[in-house]
Short mmCIF file of C-alpha atoms in Angstrom, two decimals:
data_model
loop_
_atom_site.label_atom_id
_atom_site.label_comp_id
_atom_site.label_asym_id
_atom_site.label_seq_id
_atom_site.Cartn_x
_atom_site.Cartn_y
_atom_site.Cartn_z
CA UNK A 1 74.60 124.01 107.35
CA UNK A 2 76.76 121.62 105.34
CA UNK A 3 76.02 117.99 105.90
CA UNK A 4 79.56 117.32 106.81
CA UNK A 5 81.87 119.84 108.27
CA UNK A 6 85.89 120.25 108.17
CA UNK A 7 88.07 123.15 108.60
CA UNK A 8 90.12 123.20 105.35
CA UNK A 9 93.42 124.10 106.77
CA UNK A 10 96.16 123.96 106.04
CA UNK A 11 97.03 122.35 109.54
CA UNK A 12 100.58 122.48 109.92
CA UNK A 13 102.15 120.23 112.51
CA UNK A 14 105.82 119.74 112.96
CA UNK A 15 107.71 116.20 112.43
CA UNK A 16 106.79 113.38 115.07
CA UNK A 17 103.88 114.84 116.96
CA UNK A 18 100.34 114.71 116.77
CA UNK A 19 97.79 115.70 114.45
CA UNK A 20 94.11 116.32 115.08
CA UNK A 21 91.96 116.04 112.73
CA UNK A 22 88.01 117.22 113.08
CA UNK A 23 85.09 116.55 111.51
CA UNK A 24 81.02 116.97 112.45
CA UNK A 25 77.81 116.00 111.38
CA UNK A 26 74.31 116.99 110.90
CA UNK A 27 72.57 113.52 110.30
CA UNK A 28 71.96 112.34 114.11
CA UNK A 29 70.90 109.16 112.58
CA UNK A 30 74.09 108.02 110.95
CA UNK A 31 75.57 105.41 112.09
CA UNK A 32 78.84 104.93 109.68
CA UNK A 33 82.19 107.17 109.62
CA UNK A 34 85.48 107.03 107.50
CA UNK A 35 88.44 108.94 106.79
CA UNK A 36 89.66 108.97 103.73
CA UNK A 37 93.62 110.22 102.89
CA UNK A 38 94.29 112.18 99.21
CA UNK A 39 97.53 113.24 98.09
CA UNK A 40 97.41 115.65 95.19
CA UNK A 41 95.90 114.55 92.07
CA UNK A 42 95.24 110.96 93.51
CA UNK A 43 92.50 108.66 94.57
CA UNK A 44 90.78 109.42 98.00
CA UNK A 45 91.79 106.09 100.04
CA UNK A 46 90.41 104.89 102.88
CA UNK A 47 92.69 105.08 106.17
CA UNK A 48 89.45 104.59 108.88
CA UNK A 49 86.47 103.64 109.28
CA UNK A 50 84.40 103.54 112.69
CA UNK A 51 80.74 102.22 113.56
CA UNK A 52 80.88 102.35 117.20
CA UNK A 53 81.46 105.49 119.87
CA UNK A 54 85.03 105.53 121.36
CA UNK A 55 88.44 105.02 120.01
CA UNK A 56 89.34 102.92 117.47
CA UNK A 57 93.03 102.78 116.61
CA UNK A 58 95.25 100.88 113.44
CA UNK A 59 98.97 101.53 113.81
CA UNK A 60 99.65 105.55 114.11
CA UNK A 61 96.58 106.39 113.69
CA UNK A 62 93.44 106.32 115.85
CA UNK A 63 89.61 107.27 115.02
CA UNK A 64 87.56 108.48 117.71
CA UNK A 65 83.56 108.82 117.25
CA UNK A 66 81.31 110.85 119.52
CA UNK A 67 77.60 110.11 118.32
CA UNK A 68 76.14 112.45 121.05
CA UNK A 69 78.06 115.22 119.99
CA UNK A 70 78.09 114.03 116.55
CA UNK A 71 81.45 114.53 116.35
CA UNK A 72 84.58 111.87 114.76
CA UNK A 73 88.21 112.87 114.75
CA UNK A 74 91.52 111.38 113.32
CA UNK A 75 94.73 111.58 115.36
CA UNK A 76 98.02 110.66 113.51
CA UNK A 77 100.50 109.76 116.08
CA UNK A 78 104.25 110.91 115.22
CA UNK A 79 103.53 112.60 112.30
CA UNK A 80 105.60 111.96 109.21
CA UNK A 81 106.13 114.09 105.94
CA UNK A 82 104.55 111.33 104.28
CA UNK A 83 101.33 111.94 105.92
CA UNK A 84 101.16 115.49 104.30
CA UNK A 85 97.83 114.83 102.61
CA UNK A 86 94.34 116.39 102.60
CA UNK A 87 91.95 113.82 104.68
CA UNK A 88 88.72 113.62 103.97
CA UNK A 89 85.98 112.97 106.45
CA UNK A 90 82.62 110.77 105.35
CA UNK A 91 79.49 109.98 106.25
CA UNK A 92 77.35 107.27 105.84
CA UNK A 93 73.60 108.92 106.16
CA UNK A 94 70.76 106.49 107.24
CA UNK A 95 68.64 107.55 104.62
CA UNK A 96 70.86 106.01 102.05
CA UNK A 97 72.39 102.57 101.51
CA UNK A 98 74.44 103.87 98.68
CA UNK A 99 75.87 106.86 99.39
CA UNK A 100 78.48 108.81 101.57
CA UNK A 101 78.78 112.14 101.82
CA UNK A 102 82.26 113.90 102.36
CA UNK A 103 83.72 116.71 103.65
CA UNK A 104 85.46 119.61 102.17
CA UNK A 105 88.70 118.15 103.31
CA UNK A 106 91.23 118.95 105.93
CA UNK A 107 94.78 119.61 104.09
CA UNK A 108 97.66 118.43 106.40
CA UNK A 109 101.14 119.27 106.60
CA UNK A 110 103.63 117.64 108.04
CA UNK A 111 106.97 120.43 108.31
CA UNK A 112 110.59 118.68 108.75
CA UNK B 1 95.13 92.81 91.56
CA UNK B 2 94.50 95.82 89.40
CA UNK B 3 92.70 98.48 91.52
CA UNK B 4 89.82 100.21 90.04
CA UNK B 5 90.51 102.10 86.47
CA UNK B 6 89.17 104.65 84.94
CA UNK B 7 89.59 106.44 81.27
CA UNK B 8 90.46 109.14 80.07
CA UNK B 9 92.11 110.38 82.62
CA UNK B 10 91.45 113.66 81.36
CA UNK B 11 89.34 114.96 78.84
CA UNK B 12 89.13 118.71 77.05
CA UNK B 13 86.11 119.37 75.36
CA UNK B 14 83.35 121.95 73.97
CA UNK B 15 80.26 123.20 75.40
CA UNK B 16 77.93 121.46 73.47
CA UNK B 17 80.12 118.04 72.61
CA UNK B 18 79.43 114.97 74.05
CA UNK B 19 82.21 112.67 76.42
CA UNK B 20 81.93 109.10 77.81
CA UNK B 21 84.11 108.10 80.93
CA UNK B 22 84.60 104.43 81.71
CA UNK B 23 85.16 102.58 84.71
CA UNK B 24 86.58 99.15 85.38
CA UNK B 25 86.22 98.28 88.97
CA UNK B 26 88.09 95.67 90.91
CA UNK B 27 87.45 92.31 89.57
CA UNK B 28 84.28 90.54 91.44
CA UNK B 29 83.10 93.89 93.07
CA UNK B 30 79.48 93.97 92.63
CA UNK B 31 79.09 97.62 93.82
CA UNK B 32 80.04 100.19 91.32
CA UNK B 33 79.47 104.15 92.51
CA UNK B 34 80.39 107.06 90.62
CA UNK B 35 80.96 110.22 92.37
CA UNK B 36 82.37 113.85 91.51
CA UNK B 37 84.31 117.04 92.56
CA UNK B 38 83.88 120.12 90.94
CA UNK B 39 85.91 123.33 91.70
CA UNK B 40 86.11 124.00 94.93
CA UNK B 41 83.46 121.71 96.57
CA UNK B 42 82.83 118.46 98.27
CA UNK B 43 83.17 114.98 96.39
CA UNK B 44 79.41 114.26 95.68
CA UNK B 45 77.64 110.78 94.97
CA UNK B 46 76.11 110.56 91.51
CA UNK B 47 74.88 107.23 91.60
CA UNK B 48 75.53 103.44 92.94
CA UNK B 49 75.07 100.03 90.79
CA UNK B 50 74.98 96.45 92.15
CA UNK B 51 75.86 94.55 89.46
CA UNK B 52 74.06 95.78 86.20
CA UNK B 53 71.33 97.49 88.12
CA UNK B 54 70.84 100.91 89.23
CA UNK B 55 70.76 100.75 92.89
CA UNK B 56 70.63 104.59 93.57
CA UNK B 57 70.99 106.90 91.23
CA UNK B 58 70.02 110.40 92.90
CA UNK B 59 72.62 112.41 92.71
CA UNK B 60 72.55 112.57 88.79
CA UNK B 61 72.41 116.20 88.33
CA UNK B 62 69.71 115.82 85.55
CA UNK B 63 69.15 113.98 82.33
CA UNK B 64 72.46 114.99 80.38
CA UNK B 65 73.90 112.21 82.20
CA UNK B 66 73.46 108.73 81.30
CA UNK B 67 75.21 105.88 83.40
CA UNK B 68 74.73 101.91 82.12
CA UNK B 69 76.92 99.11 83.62
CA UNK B 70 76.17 96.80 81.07
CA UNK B 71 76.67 92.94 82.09
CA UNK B 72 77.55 94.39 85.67
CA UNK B 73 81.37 94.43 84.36
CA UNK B 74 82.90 97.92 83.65
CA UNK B 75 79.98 101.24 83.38
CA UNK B 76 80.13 104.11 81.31
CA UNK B 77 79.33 107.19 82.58
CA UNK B 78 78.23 109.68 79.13
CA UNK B 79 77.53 113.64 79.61
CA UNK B 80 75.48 114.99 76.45
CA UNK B 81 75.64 117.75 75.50
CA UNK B 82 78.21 118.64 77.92
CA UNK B 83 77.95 121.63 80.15
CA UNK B 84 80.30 124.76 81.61
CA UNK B 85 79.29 123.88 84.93
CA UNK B 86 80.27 119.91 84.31
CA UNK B 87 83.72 120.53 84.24
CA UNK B 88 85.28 118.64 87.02
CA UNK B 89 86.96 115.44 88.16
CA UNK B 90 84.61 112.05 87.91
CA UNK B 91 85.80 109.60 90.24
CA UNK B 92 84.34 105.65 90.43
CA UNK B 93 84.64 103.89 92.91
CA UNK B 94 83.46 99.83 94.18
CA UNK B 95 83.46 97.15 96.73
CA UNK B 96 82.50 93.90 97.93
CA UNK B 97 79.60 92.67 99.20
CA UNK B 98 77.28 94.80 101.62
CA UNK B 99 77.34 98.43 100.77
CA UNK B 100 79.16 99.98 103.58
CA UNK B 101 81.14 103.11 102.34
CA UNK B 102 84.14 101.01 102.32
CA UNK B 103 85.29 101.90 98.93
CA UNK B 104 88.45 101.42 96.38
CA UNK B 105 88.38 104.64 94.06
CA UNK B 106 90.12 105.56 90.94
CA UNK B 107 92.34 108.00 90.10
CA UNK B 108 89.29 109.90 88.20
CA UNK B 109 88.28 111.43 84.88
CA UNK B 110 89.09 114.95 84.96
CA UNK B 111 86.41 116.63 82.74
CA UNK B 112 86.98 120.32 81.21
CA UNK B 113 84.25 122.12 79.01
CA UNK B 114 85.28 125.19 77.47
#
């Protein structure tokens, strides 16, 4: 079982609705969460991060984090081409101060 | 600000040859991590410095790599002799302050050994 789970995708979604994004966990312990945005041959950079169970939201987009289930999701309200990206889910184990550990990535895209 | 540079941003080299990656971070980040994707898996931690010192270095896959951060300004990250299976992209990232996973990556060092 891999650490951190994603379904790669793609995950098509038309113009100006709503895209899920899904990620889980095997560390019941952690207690940090993050999503990370790449466009092709970029940086990963950080969109979200979340520490706490519920919703957290910052502008179109909204984090939820489900410790029980161990479970975090990104929505992206009214989806724009420009959000065509693959989005990275990470986790921040309690065994380590340093590292994170990602995802495979989720590759989103956003169809006119 | 500049954001966090790296160099070269790609590199072509030999089984057998040696390469050296640098990393600049953001100016005043004390937390310097490299990490790195290779073909078709997950972006993996390598190793984390706070200022010149090693903080974590785990995920090294094994004494061909050598990091060193030298006066806790840019590190070097140096693969000898250099591998098939190294081939990749090397990305560094840092931050401020308390290591949270908040972090400001490069655009990476993409790494092929023929």
């Amino acid at each position: 079982q891999k650490e951190v789970e994603q379904n790669s995708g793609p995950l098509s979604v038309p113009e100006g609705a709503i895209a899920s994004l899904n990620c889980t966990y095997s560390d019941r312990g952690s207690q940090s969460f993050f999503w990370y945005r790449q466009y092709s041959g970029k940086s990963p950079e950080l969109i979200m991060s979340i520490y706490s169970n519920g919703d957290k939201e910052d502008g179109r987009f909204t984090a939820q984090l489900n410790k029980a289930s161990q479970y975090v999701s990104l929505l992206i309200r009214d989806s724009q081409p420009s959000d065509s990206a693959t989005y990275l889910c990470a986790v921040k184990p309690l065994s380590s101060a340093s590292k994170i550990i990602f995802g495979s990535g989720t590759r989103l895209s956003i169809r006119p | 600000e500049a954001g966090v540079t790296q160099f070269p941003s790609h590199s072509v080299i030999e089984k057998g040859q040696t390469v050296t990656l640098r990393c600049d971070p953001i100016s005043g980040h004390d937390n310097l991590y490299w990490y790195r994707r290779v073909m078709g898996k997950e972006i993996k931690f390598l190793l984390h410095f706070v200022k010149e010192s090693k903080q974590d270095e785990s995920g090294m896959p094994n004494n061909r790599f050598l990091a060193e951060r030298t006066g806790g300004t840019y590190s070097t990250l140096k693969v000898q002799p250099a591998e098939l299976e190294d081939s990749g992209v090397y990305f560094c990232a840092s931050s401020q302050g308390r290591s949270t996973g908040e972090l400001f990556f490069g655009e990476g060092s993409r790494l092929t050994v023929l």
